CSV table of C-alpha atoms in Angstrom, one decimal:
chain,number,residue,atom,x,y,z
A,760,UNK,CA,-45.7,8.9,-8.4
A,761,UNK,CA,-45.5,5.3,-7.4
A,762,UNK,CA,-43.3,4.3,-10.1
A,763,UNK,CA,-41.0,7.1,-9.2
A,764,UNK,CA,-40.8,6.5,-5.4
A,765,UNK,CA,-40.2,2.8,-6.4
A,766,UNK,CA,-37.2,4.0,-8.3
A,767,UNK,CA,-35.8,6.1,-5.7
A,768,UNK,CA,-36.2,3.3,-2.9
A,769,UNK,CA,-34.2,1.0,-5.4
A,770,UNK,CA,-31.4,3.3,-5.7
A,771,UNK,CA,-31.5,3.8,-1.8
A,772,UNK,CA,-30.9,0.0,-1.6
A,773,UNK,CA,-28.7,-0.4,-4.2
A,774,UNK,CA,-26.5,2.7,-2.7
A,775,UNK,CA,-26.4,1.1,0.5
A,776,UNK,CA,-25.3,-2.1,-0.5
A,777,UNK,CA,-22.4,-0.4,-2.3
A,778,UNK,CA,-21.3,1.3,0.6
A,779,UNK,CA,-21.4,-1.7,2.6
A,780,UNK,CA,-19.4,-4.0,-0.2
A,781,UNK,CA,-16.9,-1.1,-0.5
A,782,UNK,CA,-16.5,-1.2,3.2
A,783,UNK,CA,-15.7,-4.7,3.0
A,784,UNK,CA,-13.7,-4.8,0.2
A,785,UNK,CA,-11.6,-2.2,1.6
A,786,UNK,CA,-11.4,-4.0,5.4
A,787,UNK,CA,-10.2,-7.0,3.5
A,788,UNK,CA,-7.6,-5.4,2.0
A,789,UNK,CA,-6.3,-4.2,4.9
A,790,UNK,CA,-6.6,-8.0,6.9
A,791,UNK,CA,-4.6,-9.3,3.6
A,792,UNK,CA,-2.0,-6.2,3.9
A,793,UNK,CA,-1.2,-6.8,7.4
A,794,UNK,CA,-0.8,-11.2,6.5
A,795,UNK,CA,1.6,-9.9,4.0
A,796,UNK,CA,3.9,-8.2,6.1
A,797,UNK,CA,3.8,-10.8,9.1
A,798,UNK,CA,4.7,-13.3,6.4
A,799,UNK,CA,7.6,-11.3,5.1
A,800,UNK,CA,8.7,-10.3,8.5
A,801,UNK,CA,8.6,-13.8,9.6
A,802,UNK,CA,11.7,-14.7,7.4
A,803,UNK,CA,13.7,-11.4,8.4
A,804,UNK,CA,16.8,-13.2,6.8
A,805,UNK,CA,14.8,-12.8,3.3
A,806,UNK,CA,13.1,-9.7,4.4
A,807,UNK,CA,13.0,-6.0,4.2
A,808,UNK,CA,16.2,-4.6,6.2
A,809,UNK,CA,15.9,-3.2,9.3
A,810,UNK,CA,17.8,0.1,8.2
A,811,UNK,CA,14.9,0.5,5.8
A,812,UNK,CA,12.2,0.2,8.2
A,813,UNK,CA,13.6,2.2,10.4
A,814,UNK,CA,14.1,4.9,7.6
A,815,UNK,CA,10.6,4.6,6.0
A,816,UNK,CA,8.3,7.9,6.1
A,817,UNK,CA,5.5,5.8,4.4
A,818,UNK,CA,4.6,2.0,4.1
A,819,UNK,CA,2.3,0.8,1.1
A,820,UNK,CA,1.3,-2.9,0.5
A,821,UNK,CA,-0.5,-4.2,-2.5
A,822,UNK,CA,-1.8,-7.6,-1.8
A,823,UNK,CA,-2.3,-10.4,-4.3
A,824,UNK,CA,-1.7,-8.1,-7.2
A,825,UNK,CA,-1.9,-10.2,-10.0
A,826,UNK,CA,-3.1,-13.9,-10.9
A,827,UNK,CA,-0.4,-15.1,-14.0
A,828,UNK,CA,1.6,-14.0,-16.4
A,829,UNK,CA,3.6,-10.4,-16.0
A,830,UNK,CA,3.5,-8.6,-12.7
A,831,UNK,CA,1.0,-5.9,-14.3
A,832,UNK,CA,0.2,-7.6,-17.6
A,833,UNK,CA,-2.9,-5.3,-18.2
A,834,UNK,CA,-4.4,-5.6,-14.8
A,835,UNK,CA,-4.0,-3.3,-11.9
A,836,UNK,CA,-4.2,-3.9,-8.1
A,837,UNK,CA,-5.5,-2.3,-4.9
A,838,UNK,CA,-3.6,-1.4,-2.1
A,839,UNK,CA,-2.9,0.4,1.3
A,840,UNK,CA,-0.6,3.1,2.5
A,841,UNK,CA,0.3,4.4,6.0
A,842,UNK,CA,2.9,7.4,6.4
A,843,UNK,CA,4.6,8.3,10.0
A,844,UNK,CA,3.3,10.9,11.9
A,845,UNK,CA,4.5,12.5,15.5
A,846,UNK,CA,1.8,10.2,17.0
A,847,UNK,CA,2.5,6.8,15.3
A,848,UNK,CA,1.2,5.8,11.8
A,849,UNK,CA,-1.4,7.7,10.0
A,850,UNK,CA,-4.8,6.1,9.1
A,851,UNK,CA,-4.3,3.8,5.8
A,852,UNK,CA,-4.9,5.7,2.5
A,853,UNK,CA,-6.4,3.5,-0.2
A,854,UNK,CA,-5.1,3.5,-3.4
A,855,UNK,CA,-4.9,1.7,-7.0
A,856,UNK,CA,-1.6,1.0,-9.1
A,857,UNK,CA,-1.7,-0.1,-12.8
A,858,UNK,CA,0.6,-0.1,-16.1
A,859,UNK,CA,4.3,0.1,-16.2
A,860,UNK,CA,6.7,-2.9,-17.1
A,861,UNK,CA,8.4,-5.5,-13.7
A,862,UNK,CA,11.8,-6.0,-13.9
A,863,UNK,CA,11.1,-9.8,-14.3
A,864,UNK,CA,8.6,-12.1,-15.4
A,865,UNK,CA,6.4,-14.4,-12.7
A,866,UNK,CA,4.1,-16.7,-13.8
A,867,UNK,CA,2.3,-17.9,-10.7
A,868,UNK,CA,-1.1,-17.0,-9.3
A,869,UNK,CA,-0.3,-14.2,-7.0
A,870,UNK,CA,2.1,-11.3,-6.0
A,871,UNK,CA,2.3,-9.2,-3.1
A,872,UNK,CA,3.6,-6.0,-3.4
A,873,UNK,CA,5.6,-3.6,-0.8
A,874,UNK,CA,6.6,0.0,-1.3
A,875,UNK,CA,8.8,2.1,1.1
A,876,UNK,CA,8.6,5.7,0.7
A,877,UNK,CA,12.2,7.0,2.0
A,878,UNK,CA,11.8,10.7,2.1
A,879,UNK,CA,9.5,13.7,2.3
A,880,UNK,CA,9.3,14.0,-1.3
A,881,UNK,CA,8.3,10.4,-2.0
A,882,UNK,CA,5.8,10.8,0.6
A,883,UNK,CA,4.6,14.2,-1.3
A,884,UNK,CA,3.9,12.1,-4.3
A,885,UNK,CA,1.7,9.7,-2.1
A,886,UNK,CA,-0.1,12.6,-0.7
A,887,UNK,CA,-1.1,14.2,-4.4
A,888,UNK,CA,-3.1,11.0,-5.0
A,889,UNK,CA,-1.7,10.5,-8.7
A,890,UNK,CA,1.8,9.9,-9.9
A,891,UNK,CA,3.8,7.5,-12.1
A,892,UNK,CA,7.0,5.9,-10.8
A,893,UNK,CA,9.9,6.6,-12.8
A,894,UNK,CA,8.4,9.7,-14.5
A,895,UNK,CA,7.4,11.7,-11.1
A,896,UNK,CA,9.1,9.7,-8.5
A,897,UNK,CA,12.5,7.7,-8.6
A,898,UNK,CA,12.1,4.0,-7.6
A,899,UNK,CA,14.5,1.1,-7.3
A,900,UNK,CA,14.3,-2.8,-5.9
A,901,UNK,CA,15.0,-2.8,-2.3
A,902,UNK,CA,17.9,-4.8,-0.8
A,903,UNK,CA,16.8,-7.8,0.7
A,904,UNK,CA,17.9,-9.1,3.7
A,905,UNK,CA,18.1,-8.6,7.9
A,906,UNK,CA,20.7,-5.7,7.2
A,907,UNK,CA,21.2,-3.5,4.4
A,908,UNK,CA,24.9,-2.7,3.4
A,909,UNK,CA,26.1,0.5,4.1
A,910,UNK,CA,28.3,0.4,0.7
A,911,UNK,CA,25.2,0.1,-1.3
A,912,UNK,CA,23.4,3.5,-3.1
A,913,UNK,CA,19.8,2.0,-2.0
A,914,UNK,CA,18.9,5.2,-0.2
A,915,UNK,CA,20.9,8.0,-2.2
A,916,UNK,CA,18.0,10.1,-4.3
A,917,UNK,CA,15.6,7.3,-4.0
A,918,UNK,CA,12.0,7.5,-3.3
A,919,UNK,CA,11.0,4.7,-3.1
A,920,UNK,CA,12.1,1.1,-2.8
A,921,UNK,CA,10.0,-1.6,-4.1
A,922,UNK,CA,9.6,-5.4,-3.2
A,923,UNK,CA,7.4,-8.4,-4.6
A,924,UNK,CA,6.5,-11.8,-3.0
A,925,UNK,CA,5.5,-14.9,-4.7
A,926,UNK,CA,5.0,-18.3,-3.3
A,927,UNK,CA,7.3,-17.7,-0.5
A,928,UNK,CA,10.2,-16.1,-2.7
A,929,UNK,CA,10.9,-12.3,-2.0
A,930,UNK,CA,13.0,-9.9,-3.7
A,931,UNK,CA,13.1,-6.5,-4.9
A,932,UNK,CA,11.8,-5.6,-8.3
A,933,UNK,CA,11.5,-2.5,-10.5
A,934,UNK,CA,7.9,-1.0,-11.2
A,935,UNK,CA,9.1,1.4,-14.0
A,936,UNK,CA,6.2,3.1,-15.6
A,937,UNK,CA,3.5,2.1,-12.9
A,938,UNK,CA,0.8,4.5,-12.1
A,939,UNK,CA,-0.6,5.0,-8.6
A,940,UNK,CA,-3.9,6.7,-8.0
A,941,UNK,CA,-6.2,7.4,-5.1
A,942,UNK,CA,-8.9,4.9,-4.6
A,943,UNK,CA,-12.0,6.9,-4.5
A,944,UNK,CA,-14.6,4.4,-3.8
A,945,UNK,CA,-12.8,3.2,-0.7
A,946,UNK,CA,-11.8,6.0,0.4
A,947,UNK,CA,-15.4,7.3,0.4
A,948,UNK,CA,-16.7,3.8,2.0
A,949,UNK,CA,-14.3,4.2,4.9
A,950,UNK,CA,-14.0,7.8,5.5
A,951,UNK,CA,-16.8,9.5,3.7
A,952,UNK,CA,-16.4,12.2,1.0
A,953,UNK,CA,-14.8,15.1,2.7
A,954,UNK,CA,-11.1,12.9,3.9
A,955,UNK,CA,-8.5,14.1,1.7
A,956,UNK,CA,-5.4,11.9,1.1
A,957,UNK,CA,-3.0,14.5,2.8
A,958,UNK,CA,-5.4,14.7,5.7
A,959,UNK,CA,-5.3,11.0,6.0
A,960,UNK,CA,-1.7,10.4,5.6
A,961,UNK,CA,-1.1,13.3,8.1
A,962,UNK,CA,-2.9,12.4,11.1
A,963,UNK,CA,-5.6,14.4,10.6
A,964,UNK,CA,-7.9,11.2,10.4
A,965,UNK,CA,-8.5,8.8,13.2
A,966,UNK,CA,-7.9,5.6,11.9
A,967,UNK,CA,-10.8,2.8,11.4
A,968,UNK,CA,-11.2,0.2,13.9
A,969,UNK,CA,-10.5,-2.0,10.9
A,970,UNK,CA,-6.9,-1.0,10.3
A,971,UNK,CA,-5.6,-2.4,13.6
A,972,UNK,CA,-4.3,-4.9,12.3
A,973,UNK,CA,-2.6,-3.8,9.3
A,974,UNK,CA,-1.0,-0.6,11.8
A,975,UNK,CA,0.0,-3.0,14.2
A,976,UNK,CA,1.8,-5.0,11.6
A,977,UNK,CA,3.8,-1.8,10.1
A,978,UNK,CA,4.4,-0.8,13.6
A,979,UNK,CA,6.0,-4.0,14.6
A,980,UNK,CA,7.9,-4.9,11.6
A,981,UNK,CA,11.0,-3.5,12.7
A,982,UNK,CA,10.7,-4.9,16.0
A,983,UNK,CA,10.5,-8.7,14.5
A,984,UNK,CA,13.7,-8.1,12.6
A,985,UNK,CA,15.5,-6.9,15.7
A,986,UNK,CA,14.5,-9.6,17.8
A,987,UNK,CA,16.6,-12.1,15.8
A,988,UNK,CA,20.0,-10.2,15.9
């Protein structure tokens, strides 16, 4: 009985340590994602156009996705996403991304990824918690600059616009074949076992305090671009 009690106690401590670690990982990811958006929008002439931001249904960020080699190169990244609701931007949903091929090679320390979901169909893919870019959802490298040209087809039937940034260089990038899945560990750590991705991204779940900086960065991104006009 003593051994059994000791094992149970150790399992309980281990579970508490895991939960604390997972919560910290999720909070750090939110802060890093906020920093990525601020850094991108601080240079609006080389950032995401205001027209893209105005039409965004959801915005997703994957901070520091790799450490060298190709954009995916057998590794995966972890990101956060928020969607537009009647009451502002939703609580963040946590996801992982992996596989696929990048549109170009980057041999740098880290790459930040931003995805702009443009329409309801793209939002439904994100809510589904598991989809593949190219097979399930159409995607294209997004336009870069203060404004997007009206003569381009960046918003025609494209569900997701993708961008990457490495050491200050920011550009649209293709992510053909990349797979996006719900990050169950981070979701449970922040929201508990009952929160679905749909409930989170449609505004049925209150944003945690740790998401404030990220949501402020998302809601303020368009204002930063317009202030420079």
